[in-house]
Short mmCIF file of C-alpha atoms in Angstrom, two decimals:
data_model
loop_
_atom_site.label_atom_id
_atom_site.label_comp_id
_atom_site.label_asym_id
_atom_site.label_seq_id
_atom_site.Cartn_x
_atom_site.Cartn_y
_atom_site.Cartn_z
CA MET O 1 4.80 -6.69 -2.98
CA ARG O 2 3.46 -6.45 0.58
CA ALA O 3 4.02 -3.87 3.28
CA ALA O 4 3.99 -5.42 6.72
CA PRO O 5 1.03 -4.61 8.95
CA GLY O 6 1.82 -2.41 11.91
CA GLY O 7 0.35 -0.75 14.99
CA GLN O 8 -1.20 -3.85 16.54
CA SER O 9 -0.62 -4.49 20.25
CA ALA O 10 0.95 -7.72 21.40
CA GLY O 11 -1.55 -10.44 22.15
CA SER O 12 -4.46 -8.81 20.32
CA GLU O 13 -6.11 -10.61 17.46
CA PRO O 14 -6.24 -8.23 14.42
CA VAL O 15 -9.57 -7.80 12.72
CA VAL O 16 -9.72 -7.25 8.96
CA LEU O 17 -11.75 -4.14 8.18
CA GLU O 18 -11.34 -4.53 4.45
CA ARG O 19 -9.35 -6.60 2.09
CA ALA O 20 -7.63 -5.57 -1.16
CA GLN O 21 -9.70 -2.41 -1.58
CA ARG O 22 -8.84 0.35 -4.01
CA LEU O 23 -7.11 3.09 -2.03
CA SER O 24 -9.53 5.80 -3.11
CA ARG O 25 -12.50 3.69 -1.96
CA SER O 26 -10.95 2.60 1.29
CA VAL O 27 -12.84 2.90 4.56
CA LEU O 28 -9.91 5.07 5.61
CA TRP O 29 -11.62 8.16 4.20
CA LYS O 30 -14.95 7.48 5.96
CA LEU O 31 -13.13 7.09 9.24
CA GLN O 32 -11.19 10.28 8.46
CA ARG O 33 -14.37 12.25 7.90
CA ALA O 34 -15.90 10.78 11.08
CA TYR O 35 -12.83 11.77 13.07
CA PHE O 36 -13.09 15.44 12.14
CA GLU O 37 -16.87 15.53 12.58
CA LYS O 38 -16.51 14.02 16.03
CA THR O 39 -13.58 16.01 17.33
CA GLY O 40 -14.22 19.40 15.67
CA ILE O 41 -11.86 22.11 16.89
CA ASP O 42 -10.41 19.80 19.51
CA ALA O 43 -8.45 18.05 16.75
CA TRP O 44 -6.22 21.11 16.65
CA ARG O 45 -6.67 22.31 20.27
CA SER O 46 -5.26 19.05 21.55
CA GLY O 47 -2.34 19.11 19.14
CA GLU O 48 -3.31 15.66 17.91
CA VAL O 49 -3.50 16.89 14.29
CA PRO O 50 -0.28 18.64 13.23
CA HIS O 51 -0.92 22.19 12.08
CA TYR O 52 1.87 24.49 13.24
CA ILE O 53 4.02 24.01 10.14
CA THR O 54 1.36 25.50 7.87
CA SER O 55 -0.37 27.85 10.35
CA ASN O 56 2.45 29.99 11.68
CA ALA O 57 3.04 33.68 11.08
CA PHE O 58 6.03 33.09 8.78
CA VAL O 59 4.00 31.01 6.32
CA ALA O 60 1.14 33.47 6.50
CA ALA O 61 3.48 36.37 5.64
CA SER O 62 4.94 34.41 2.75
CA TYR O 63 1.50 33.69 1.33
CA ALA O 64 0.41 37.29 1.86
CA ARG O 65 3.22 38.45 -0.38
CA VAL O 66 2.23 36.05 -3.14
CA VAL O 67 -1.45 36.87 -2.92
CA THR O 68 -0.62 40.57 -3.01
CA GLY O 69 1.21 39.96 -6.29
CA PHE O 70 -1.86 38.16 -7.64
CA LEU O 71 -4.17 41.02 -6.58
CA ARG O 72 -1.85 43.48 -8.30
CA ASP O 73 -1.96 41.36 -11.46
CA VAL O 74 -5.81 41.36 -11.28
CA ALA O 75 -5.83 45.18 -10.94
CA SER O 76 -3.36 45.56 -13.77
CA ALA O 77 -5.41 43.39 -16.08
CA GLY O 78 -8.67 45.18 -15.24
CA ARG O 79 -10.45 41.92 -14.38
CA ARG O 80 -12.40 43.35 -11.51
CA ALA O 81 -15.65 45.24 -11.98
CA PRO O 82 -16.04 48.39 -9.87
CA GLY O 83 -16.98 47.41 -6.32
CA GLU O 84 -16.46 43.73 -7.00
CA ARG O 85 -14.74 41.82 -4.22
CA LEU O 86 -11.53 39.90 -4.81
CA THR O 87 -12.18 36.54 -3.09
CA ILE O 88 -9.60 34.44 -1.28
CA VAL O 89 -10.83 30.97 -0.26
CA GLU O 90 -9.09 28.81 2.33
CA LEU O 91 -9.92 25.13 2.12
CA GLY O 92 -9.97 23.21 5.38
CA ALA O 93 -9.33 26.28 7.55
CA GLY O 94 -9.05 24.17 10.71
CA SER O 95 -8.66 26.21 13.88
CA GLY O 96 -8.65 29.52 11.97
CA ARG O 97 -5.09 30.39 13.08
CA PHE O 98 -3.68 30.64 9.55
CA ALA O 99 -6.59 32.90 8.49
CA TYR O 100 -5.94 35.21 11.50
CA HIS O 101 -2.25 35.54 10.70
CA PHE O 102 -2.83 35.88 6.96
CA LEU O 103 -5.42 38.64 7.25
CA GLN O 104 -3.16 40.56 9.65
CA LYS O 105 -0.26 40.31 7.19
CA LEU O 106 -2.32 40.97 4.00
CA LEU O 107 -4.15 44.00 5.31
CA ALA O 108 -0.89 45.44 6.59
CA GLU O 109 0.89 44.87 3.28
CA PRO O 110 2.23 48.26 2.11
CA ARG O 111 1.55 47.46 -1.54
CA ILE O 112 -2.20 46.88 -0.97
CA PRO O 113 -3.08 50.58 -1.35
CA LEU O 114 -1.80 50.37 -4.90
CA LEU O 115 -4.78 48.17 -5.65
CA GLU O 116 -6.90 51.33 -5.86
CA GLY O 117 -9.34 50.47 -3.17
CA ALA O 118 -9.88 46.84 -4.08
CA LEU O 119 -12.30 45.07 -1.76
CA VAL O 120 -10.91 41.79 -0.38
CA ARG O 121 -13.08 39.02 0.97
CA TYR O 122 -11.52 35.99 2.73
CA VAL O 123 -13.68 32.85 2.93
CA MET O 124 -12.86 30.17 5.48
CA THR O 125 -14.24 26.77 4.56
CA ASP O 126 -14.61 23.29 6.14
CA VAL O 127 -16.81 20.23 5.97
CA SER O 128 -17.81 20.58 9.66
CA PRO O 129 -20.61 23.00 10.62
CA ALA O 130 -19.15 23.05 14.17
CA ASN O 131 -15.91 24.57 12.91
CA LEU O 132 -17.75 27.33 11.06
CA ALA O 133 -19.69 28.12 14.27
CA PHE O 134 -16.39 28.26 16.22
CA TRP O 135 -14.95 30.79 13.76
CA ARG O 136 -18.02 32.98 13.77
CA ALA O 137 -17.95 33.10 17.60
CA HIS O 138 -14.25 33.67 17.93
CA PRO O 139 -13.57 37.14 19.41
CA GLN O 140 -10.32 37.62 17.50
CA LEU O 141 -12.00 36.98 14.17
CA ARG O 142 -14.99 39.17 15.01
CA PRO O 143 -13.37 42.45 13.79
CA PHE O 144 -12.82 40.91 10.37
CA PHE O 145 -16.46 39.74 10.17
CA ASP O 146 -17.64 43.20 11.33
CA ALA O 147 -15.51 44.88 8.62
CA GLY O 148 -17.03 42.66 5.93
CA VAL O 149 -13.64 41.12 5.16
CA LEU O 150 -14.38 37.62 6.41
CA ASP O 151 -17.01 35.02 5.42
CA VAL O 152 -17.43 31.25 5.92
CA ALA O 153 -18.77 28.40 3.79
CA LEU O 154 -19.25 24.65 4.04
CA PHE O 155 -17.12 23.08 1.30
CA ASP O 156 -16.24 19.47 0.71
CA ALA O 157 -13.00 19.52 -1.25
CA GLU O 158 -13.66 15.96 -2.49
CA ARG O 159 -16.93 16.68 -4.34
CA ASP O 160 -18.37 20.22 -4.03
CA GLU O 161 -18.33 22.48 -7.04
CA ALA O 162 -19.74 25.67 -5.52
CA LEU O 163 -19.46 27.67 -2.28
CA HIS O 164 -22.38 29.27 -0.49
CA LEU O 165 -21.12 32.15 1.67
CA GLN O 166 -23.10 32.16 4.91
CA VAL O 167 -22.53 35.81 5.86
CA ALA O 168 -22.96 37.42 2.47
CA GLY O 169 -25.66 34.95 1.41
CA THR O 170 -24.17 34.66 -2.08
CA THR O 171 -22.79 31.69 -4.01
CA LEU O 172 -19.52 31.24 -5.87
CA ALA O 173 -20.21 28.79 -8.69
CA PRO O 174 -19.01 27.90 -12.24
CA GLY O 175 -19.79 30.65 -14.66
CA SER O 176 -18.38 33.41 -12.55
CA GLN O 177 -16.06 35.85 -14.32
CA ALA O 178 -14.32 36.88 -11.12
CA PRO O 179 -10.72 35.92 -10.27
CA LEU O 180 -10.10 33.69 -7.29
CA ALA O 181 -7.19 32.99 -4.95
CA ALA O 182 -7.34 29.66 -3.03
CA ILE O 183 -5.28 28.29 -0.22
CA ALA O 184 -5.06 24.54 0.63
CA ASN O 185 -2.61 23.82 3.47
CA TYR O 186 -2.56 20.32 4.91
CA VAL O 187 -5.66 19.50 2.90
CA PHE O 188 -4.59 17.37 -0.08
CA ASP O 189 -2.73 14.87 2.10
CA GLY O 190 -6.06 13.89 3.72
CA LEU O 191 -8.01 13.33 0.46
CA PRO O 192 -8.48 10.05 -1.40
CA GLN O 193 -5.95 9.05 -3.96
CA GLU O 194 -4.86 6.00 -6.02
CA ALA O 195 -1.63 4.08 -5.78
CA TYR O 196 0.15 2.18 -8.56
CA ARG O 197 3.38 0.49 -9.28
CA LEU O 198 5.19 -0.08 -12.62
CA LYS O 199 7.16 -3.31 -12.82
CA ALA O 200 8.91 -4.51 -16.00
CA GLY O 201 6.44 -2.41 -18.02
CA GLU O 202 3.34 -3.81 -16.33
CA LEU O 203 0.98 -1.51 -14.47
CA LEU O 204 -0.06 -2.77 -11.06
CA GLU O 205 -2.63 -1.21 -8.71
CA ALA O 206 -1.67 -1.10 -5.03
CA ARG O 207 -4.78 -1.93 -3.05
CA VAL O 208 -5.07 -1.85 0.73
CA THR O 209 -5.97 -4.37 3.35
CA LEU O 210 -6.67 -2.79 6.70
CA ARG O 211 -6.49 -4.51 10.07
CA ALA O 212 -7.59 -3.06 13.38
CA ARG O 213 -6.76 -4.11 16.90
CA GLY O 214 -9.40 -6.52 18.10
CA PRO O 215 -12.00 -6.76 19.29
CA VAL O 216 -13.88 -4.30 17.04
CA GLY O 217 -17.39 -3.15 17.91
CA ASP O 218 -18.43 -0.14 15.85
CA ARG O 219 -16.65 -0.30 12.46
CA SER O 220 -17.41 3.37 11.87
CA ASP O 221 -15.59 4.51 15.03
CA PRO O 222 -12.73 6.90 14.00
CA ALA O 223 -10.73 5.57 17.02
CA LEU O 224 -9.95 2.62 14.73
CA LEU O 225 -7.48 4.81 12.89
CA ASP O 226 -5.19 4.71 15.88
CA GLY O 227 -2.71 1.87 15.28
CA LEU O 228 -4.40 0.70 12.08
CA GLY O 229 -2.44 -1.95 10.29
CA VAL O 230 -1.98 -1.29 6.51
CA GLU O 231 -0.92 -3.83 3.92
CA TYR O 232 -0.54 -3.07 0.16
CA VAL O 233 -1.37 -5.87 -2.29
CA LEU O 234 -0.55 -5.48 -5.96
CA PHE O 235 -3.07 -6.34 -8.69
CA PRO O 236 -2.45 -6.20 -12.48
CA VAL O 237 -4.48 -3.48 -14.24
CA GLU O 238 -6.26 -5.19 -17.09
CA GLY O 239 -8.07 -3.33 -19.85
CA GLU O 240 -8.97 0.34 -19.50
CA ILE O 241 -7.79 1.82 -16.25
CA ASP O 242 -10.56 2.75 -13.81
CA LEU O 243 -9.62 6.42 -13.47
CA ASP O 244 -11.23 9.74 -14.21
CA PRO O 245 -10.66 10.35 -17.99
CA ASP O 246 -9.18 13.75 -17.18
CA PHE O 247 -6.40 12.15 -15.14
CA ARG O 248 -5.54 9.03 -17.21
CA PHE O 249 -2.83 10.81 -19.13
CA LEU O 250 -0.71 10.86 -15.97
CA VAL O 251 -0.29 7.11 -16.01
CA ASP O 252 1.14 7.27 -19.58
CA ASP O 253 3.38 10.13 -18.44
CA TYR O 254 4.80 8.09 -15.63
CA ARG O 255 5.44 5.04 -17.79
CA GLY O 256 8.06 7.16 -19.59
CA VAL O 257 9.50 8.74 -16.43
CA ILE O 258 9.59 6.14 -13.65
CA GLY O 259 10.45 2.94 -15.40
CA ASP O 260 10.04 0.62 -12.40
CA GLY O 261 8.64 2.11 -9.21
CA ALA O 262 5.52 3.26 -7.26
CA PHE O 263 3.53 6.39 -7.84
CA GLN O 264 0.28 7.99 -6.72
CA ILE O 265 -2.48 9.82 -8.51
CA PRO O 266 -4.08 12.33 -6.09
CA THR O 267 -7.53 11.96 -7.65
CA ALA O 268 -9.62 13.92 -5.14
CA SER O 269 -7.05 16.76 -5.04
CA LEU O 270 -7.07 16.97 -8.87
CA ALA O 271 -10.87 17.00 -8.85
CA CYS O 272 -10.72 19.86 -6.33
CA VAL O 273 -8.34 21.85 -8.60
CA ARG O 274 -10.75 21.25 -11.46
CA SER O 275 -13.69 22.60 -9.42
CA LEU O 276 -11.76 25.69 -8.35
CA SER O 277 -10.72 26.43 -11.95
CA ARG O 278 -14.36 26.32 -13.02
CA ILE O 279 -15.44 28.70 -10.25
CA ALA O 280 -12.60 31.12 -11.03
CA GLY O 281 -13.65 32.46 -14.39
CA GLY O 282 -11.35 35.44 -14.14
CA GLY O 283 -8.16 33.56 -13.24
CA LEU O 284 -7.05 31.27 -10.43
CA LEU O 285 -4.13 31.28 -7.99
CA LEU O 286 -3.88 28.18 -5.82
CA LEU O 287 -1.34 28.11 -3.01
CA SER O 288 -0.82 24.71 -1.39
CA ALA O 289 1.57 23.24 1.16
CA ASP O 290 1.78 19.71 2.43
CA ARG O 291 3.94 16.71 3.09
CA GLY O 292 4.82 15.58 -0.42
CA TYR O 293 7.06 15.91 -3.45
CA CYS O 294 7.01 18.05 -6.58
CA HIS O 295 10.10 17.53 -8.72
CA GLU O 296 10.35 14.84 -11.37
CA GLU O 297 13.43 13.19 -9.86
CA GLU O 298 11.53 12.74 -6.59
CA LEU O 299 9.29 10.27 -8.39
CA LEU O 300 12.15 7.81 -8.73
CA ASP O 301 12.60 4.82 -6.38
CA ARG O 302 9.56 5.61 -4.32
CA PRO O 303 7.83 2.89 -2.20
CA GLU O 304 4.05 2.58 -1.74
CA PRO O 305 2.76 5.63 0.20
CA ASP O 306 3.26 5.60 3.92
CA ILE O 307 0.09 6.40 5.92
CA ALA O 308 0.81 8.68 8.89
CA ARG O 309 -1.54 8.48 11.89
CA HIS O 310 -2.19 11.53 14.06
CA GLY O 311 -5.79 11.20 15.15
CA SER O 312 -6.59 11.43 11.48
CA VAL O 313 -4.48 9.96 8.70
CA SER O 314 -2.43 11.54 5.90
CA LEU O 315 -0.45 10.45 2.84
CA PRO O 316 2.25 12.29 0.97
CA VAL O 317 0.97 14.37 -1.91
CA ASN O 318 2.24 13.93 -5.47
CA TYR O 319 2.41 17.62 -6.39
CA HIS O 320 4.14 16.68 -9.65
CA ALA O 321 0.82 15.18 -10.81
CA VAL O 322 -1.01 18.37 -9.78
CA ARG O 323 1.58 20.28 -11.79
CA ARG O 324 1.10 18.18 -14.89
CA TYR O 325 -2.68 18.45 -14.65
CA VAL O 326 -2.57 22.26 -14.27
CA GLU O 327 -0.15 22.51 -17.23
CA ARG O 328 -2.52 20.31 -19.33
CA LEU O 329 -5.24 22.87 -18.64
CA GLY O 330 -3.00 25.62 -19.92
CA GLY O 331 -1.81 26.80 -16.47
CA ARG O 332 1.53 27.07 -14.75
CA ALA O 333 3.00 25.54 -11.62
CA LEU O 334 5.65 27.14 -9.40
CA PHE O 335 7.82 25.34 -6.90
CA PRO O 336 10.98 26.08 -4.96
CA PRO O 337 14.07 25.09 -6.93
CA GLN O 338 15.25 22.70 -4.21
CA PRO O 339 13.44 19.57 -2.97
CA SER O 340 11.54 20.10 0.27
CA ARG O 341 12.67 18.70 3.57
CA SER O 342 9.48 18.94 5.63
CA LEU O 343 7.01 20.99 3.65
CA CYS O 344 6.33 21.13 -0.06
CA VAL O 345 4.95 24.49 -1.13
CA GLY O 346 3.50 25.14 -4.63
CA ALA O 347 1.72 27.90 -6.49
CA PHE O 348 -0.62 27.05 -9.41
CA LEU O 349 -1.76 29.69 -11.87
CA MET O 350 -4.58 29.27 -14.40
CA ASP O 351 -5.70 31.93 -16.85
CA ALA O 352 -3.32 34.23 -14.96
CA PRO O 353 -4.23 37.94 -15.17
CA ALA O 354 -1.52 40.11 -16.68
CA GLY O 355 0.42 36.87 -17.38
CA GLY O 356 0.89 36.49 -13.64
CA ALA O 357 4.00 38.67 -13.66
CA GLU O 358 3.65 40.09 -10.12
CA THR O 359 2.53 36.69 -8.76
CA VAL O 360 5.47 34.83 -10.24
CA ALA O 361 7.90 37.47 -9.04
CA ALA O 362 6.49 37.30 -5.48
CA PHE O 363 6.60 33.51 -5.36
CA SER O 364 10.11 33.45 -6.71
CA GLU O 365 11.13 35.81 -3.96
CA VAL O 366 9.53 33.63 -1.32
CA ALA O 367 10.59 30.23 -2.66
CA SER O 368 14.09 30.98 -3.86
CA GLY O 369 15.07 32.85 -0.72
CA PHE O 370 14.33 31.80 2.83
CA GLY O 371 10.98 30.06 2.56
CA PRO O 372 8.44 28.26 4.81
CA ASP O 373 10.30 24.93 4.62
CA ASP O 374 13.52 26.71 5.59
CA TRP O 375 11.84 28.36 8.55
CA PHE O 376 10.62 25.07 9.91
CA SER O 377 14.04 23.51 9.58
CA LEU O 378 15.64 26.50 11.34
CA LYS O 379 13.08 26.39 14.13
CA GLN O 380 13.94 22.74 14.73
CA ALA O 381 17.66 23.63 14.77
CA VAL O 382 17.13 26.47 17.27
CA GLU O 383 15.21 24.12 19.58
CA ALA O 384 17.92 21.42 19.30
CA ALA O 385 20.83 23.90 19.92
CA GLN O 386 19.14 26.14 22.50
CA GLY O 387 21.51 25.17 25.23
CA ALA O 388 24.44 26.58 23.27
CA ILE O 389 22.98 29.88 22.03
CA GLY O 390 22.59 33.25 23.66
CA LEU O 391 19.60 35.50 24.20
CA ARG O 392 20.29 37.65 21.17
CA HIS O 393 20.25 34.53 18.97
CA VAL O 394 16.87 33.45 20.34
CA LEU O 395 15.44 36.97 19.88
CA SER O 396 16.71 37.01 16.31
CA ALA O 397 14.98 33.68 15.56
CA LEU O 398 11.78 34.98 17.10
CA ARG O 399 11.87 38.10 14.93
CA LEU O 400 12.58 36.05 11.79
CA GLY O 401 9.58 33.86 12.53
CA GLY O 402 7.26 36.76 12.92
CA MET O 403 7.25 36.77 16.73
CA ASP O 404 6.40 33.07 16.82
CA GLY O 405 4.76 32.22 20.16
CA LYS O 406 5.24 28.44 19.75
CA LEU O 407 8.99 28.80 19.25
CA PHE O 408 9.08 31.03 22.34
CA MET O 409 7.34 28.38 24.46
CA ASP O 410 9.51 25.60 22.99
CA VAL O 411 12.66 27.38 24.15
CA PHE O 412 11.07 29.01 27.22
CA ASP O 413 13.34 27.47 29.88
CA ARG O 414 16.40 28.71 28.02
CA VAL O 415 14.90 32.21 27.61
CA ILE O 416 14.25 32.38 31.35
CA GLU O 417 17.74 31.14 32.12
CA LEU O 418 19.30 33.86 29.91
CA SER O 419 16.95 36.70 30.88
CA GLY O 420 18.56 37.11 34.35
CA SER O 421 21.74 38.45 32.80
CA ALA O 422 20.14 40.46 30.01
CA SER O 423 21.47 43.92 29.23
CA ALA O 424 19.18 46.97 29.48
CA GLU O 425 18.90 47.03 25.72
CA GLU O 426 18.00 43.32 25.55
CA ARG O 427 15.46 43.76 28.38
CA ARG O 428 13.70 46.53 26.42
CA ALA O 429 13.76 44.30 23.29
CA CYS O 430 12.17 41.50 25.33
CA PHE O 431 9.41 43.88 26.53
CA ARG O 432 8.59 44.93 22.98
CA MET O 433 8.74 41.38 21.68
CA ALA O 434 6.38 40.11 24.32
CA ARG O 435 3.83 42.79 23.40
CA ARG O 436 4.07 41.82 19.74
CA MET O 437 3.67 38.11 20.52
CA GLU O 438 0.60 38.94 22.58
CA GLU O 439 -0.91 40.91 19.69
CA LEU O 440 -0.29 38.15 17.12
CA HIS O 441 -1.32 35.18 19.27
CA TYR O 442 -4.54 33.41 18.23
CA GLU O 443 -6.18 31.60 21.13
CA ILE O 444 -7.81 28.18 20.68
CA GLY O 445 -7.44 26.85 24.24
CA GLU O 446 -4.35 24.73 23.84
CA GLU O 447 -2.74 23.23 26.94
CA ARG O 448 0.14 25.64 26.95
CA ASP O 449 -0.80 29.22 27.76
CA LEU O 450 1.21 31.87 25.97
CA LEU O 451 -0.02 34.71 28.18
CA PHE O 452 1.09 32.85 31.32
CA HIS O 453 4.56 32.23 29.78
CA LEU O 454 4.85 35.92 28.85
CA GLY O 455 3.95 36.86 32.43
CA VAL O 456 6.67 34.65 33.82
CA TRP O 457 9.16 36.20 31.34
CA MET O 458 8.27 39.73 32.38
CA ARG O 459 8.43 38.71 36.06
CA GLU O 460 11.96 37.40 35.57
CA LEU O 461 12.99 40.63 33.85
CA GLY O 462 11.61 42.69 36.70
CA TYR O 463 8.73 44.26 34.80
CA LEU O 464 6.20 43.39 37.51
CA ALA O 465 3.35 45.62 36.31
CA GLU O 466 3.59 44.11 32.84
CA ALA O 467 3.78 40.61 34.36
CA ILE O 468 0.58 41.31 36.31
CA ARG O 469 -1.19 42.43 33.12
CA TYR O 470 -0.28 39.14 31.39
CA PHE O 471 -1.23 36.97 34.36
CA GLU O 472 -4.60 38.82 34.69
CA ARG O 473 -5.32 38.28 31.01
CA SER O 474 -4.45 34.57 31.45
CA TRP O 475 -6.71 34.38 34.51
CA ARG O 476 -9.63 36.00 32.63
CA ALA O 477 -9.22 33.64 29.66
CA ARG O 478 -8.61 30.41 31.54
CA GLY O 479 -9.78 30.88 35.08
CA THR O 480 -7.80 30.63 38.29
CA THR O 481 -4.97 28.13 38.41
CA PRO O 482 -2.64 27.77 41.46
CA ALA O 483 0.33 28.85 39.28
CA THR O 484 -1.43 31.99 37.93
CA ALA O 485 -2.67 33.03 41.36
CA TYR O 486 0.74 32.44 42.95
CA ASN O 487 2.48 34.55 40.31
CA LEU O 488 -0.03 37.37 40.77
CA ALA O 489 0.62 37.19 44.49
CA TYR O 490 4.37 37.24 43.93
CA CYS O 491 4.24 40.27 41.60
CA HIS O 492 1.86 42.28 43.82
CA PHE O 493 4.12 41.58 46.78
CA GLY O 494 7.07 42.78 44.73
CA GLN O 495 5.15 46.04 44.24
CA GLN O 496 4.58 46.22 47.98
CA CYS O 497 0.81 45.63 47.67
CA CYS O 498 0.60 43.11 50.47
CA GLU O 499 -3.17 42.93 50.79
CA GLU O 500 -3.62 42.23 47.12
CA ALA O 501 -0.72 39.74 47.24
CA LEU O 502 -2.39 37.94 50.16
CA ARG O 503 -5.73 37.79 48.34
CA TRP O 504 -4.14 36.03 45.36
CA LEU O 505 -2.00 33.80 47.57
CA ASP O 506 -5.09 32.67 49.43
CA ALA O 507 -6.69 31.79 46.06
CA ALA O 508 -3.56 29.80 45.07
CA LEU O 509 -3.47 27.84 48.37
CA ALA O 510 -7.18 27.19 48.21
CA GLU O 511 -6.65 25.47 44.86
CA ASP O 512 -3.40 23.73 45.87
CA PRO O 513 -2.17 23.92 49.49
CA ASP O 514 1.22 22.69 48.36
CA VAL O 515 1.69 25.15 45.48
CA ARG O 516 5.43 25.71 45.04
CA GLY O 517 6.66 28.66 47.04
CA GLY O 518 3.26 29.39 48.52
CA ARG O 519 3.97 28.83 52.18
CA ALA O 520 7.26 30.71 52.07
CA LEU O 521 5.62 33.68 50.36
CA ARG O 522 2.89 33.70 53.02
CA VAL O 523 5.59 33.98 55.68
CA GLN O 524 7.24 36.87 53.83
CA ILE O 525 3.97 38.73 53.35
CA GLY O 526 3.05 38.20 57.00
CA ALA O 527 6.38 39.50 58.17
CA VAL O 528 6.08 42.67 56.06
CA MET O 529 2.53 43.29 57.18
CA ARG O 530 3.56 42.87 60.84
CA ASP O 531 6.43 45.30 60.36
CA GLU O 532 4.16 47.78 58.69
CA GLY O 533 1.66 47.40 61.55
CA ALA O 534 4.43 47.86 64.13
CA GLY O 535 5.69 50.88 62.33
CA THR O 536 2.26 52.41 62.30
CA ASP O 537 1.79 51.74 65.99
CA GLY O 538 5.15 53.19 66.81
CA GLY O 539 4.35 56.37 65.02
CA ARG O 540 1.30 57.12 67.08
#
């Protein structure tokens, strides 16, 4: 079976990068690594790599509840020596936004004091030294570093078996007797895997042929990933399958489940789980979320895996295989009872302290109720229906999402439209909500500026002093823009501070002589200043 190549522009002659290569050994993964090494934090700052769905405050709060359950199980089982830190490791921590939200939620968790003074250490990891340097320099993460709560480590999820913590100067390695919680969001979908197909009882390997738009100069340039053509070619598997012995049982499992159809073995992800289980001598909790599938019936009638391109590349994750591997090691896997729509979330427990009672209860509460996948679906629905809903509905959605700044900016025009007729009670709610969004926002320099948007909101509500504060914070963080300077001029003029208004208006017009409303505002300011001058002269 062949999947048609795609992504090539008309008139270009495609260049074969590799032909009929095993998926796990494809040049895809080298280009993937090169992409993240080259772009660093800009991969997330630009929005090229999707990350909102697993980095928002709602997901962080859900994870914090489950990790709190695990920490309570650890305390109940007495698996922590006095003074020993309980370590939480995030694989592929990206921009650091999830870590920021998670630590805020975890450290505010009311059940944490019941851990009898347990010391928590959160370790952010990545393969890129530049990302680690970004986190260590980030002003919003600095308080966590200063408090000894946060550390960083280089960690390659494909092959590393230990973590060296750069701040503490210690190493987490096999042989430890300490429990470990690990988080892997949007990580496994970017790791090597194998693809197979069963057809009339015969096992076939799905290998890849990759074609790039020609001409091709540097074959190691990650820009080749954009528009890469992918073709699957099936080859019979003869003799012993070329697969890690620890994972071969999965192929036999799927012979009895799938019948005819395609399936994937997430080899690098399984190896990562194995490494984490060896580091966590006192019990392991792994929380992972990704594009993928987890229930047995979702294995049926699947095609060869689609390769999504977004600067980097990603493939759906077969979490059912991760489940079977964890169960084979004596562990337990937990998933929501319903298939996922956009985000598959799973919890994996190995050598669970206290039988994992609190952990299981917390995950059940999160997964069986309104979970991360539900939140993302609701957010999409609110955006689609924003023209038909009122301000109170928007505010309710923002509260449910943990004061989600992205949702606010996605429905910003509707919020502004509705704010003009807001009641006094709604206006006060908007004021409080803006403050909370400001507090929770984690800045990475994205194109859209939340502080500026909050300033415009407060301006429309008539809270001019508050609007000025947001605009000044935006100005300090991002420098002078015509829009920011104009809005500061507008608000100062509204407070009858004409000289300050004129100063900011001059700055706006210097940047953009045609800034919207600028000339009209100058006329208004001039008229008021002349009137004030005339009034002063007349009073002499």
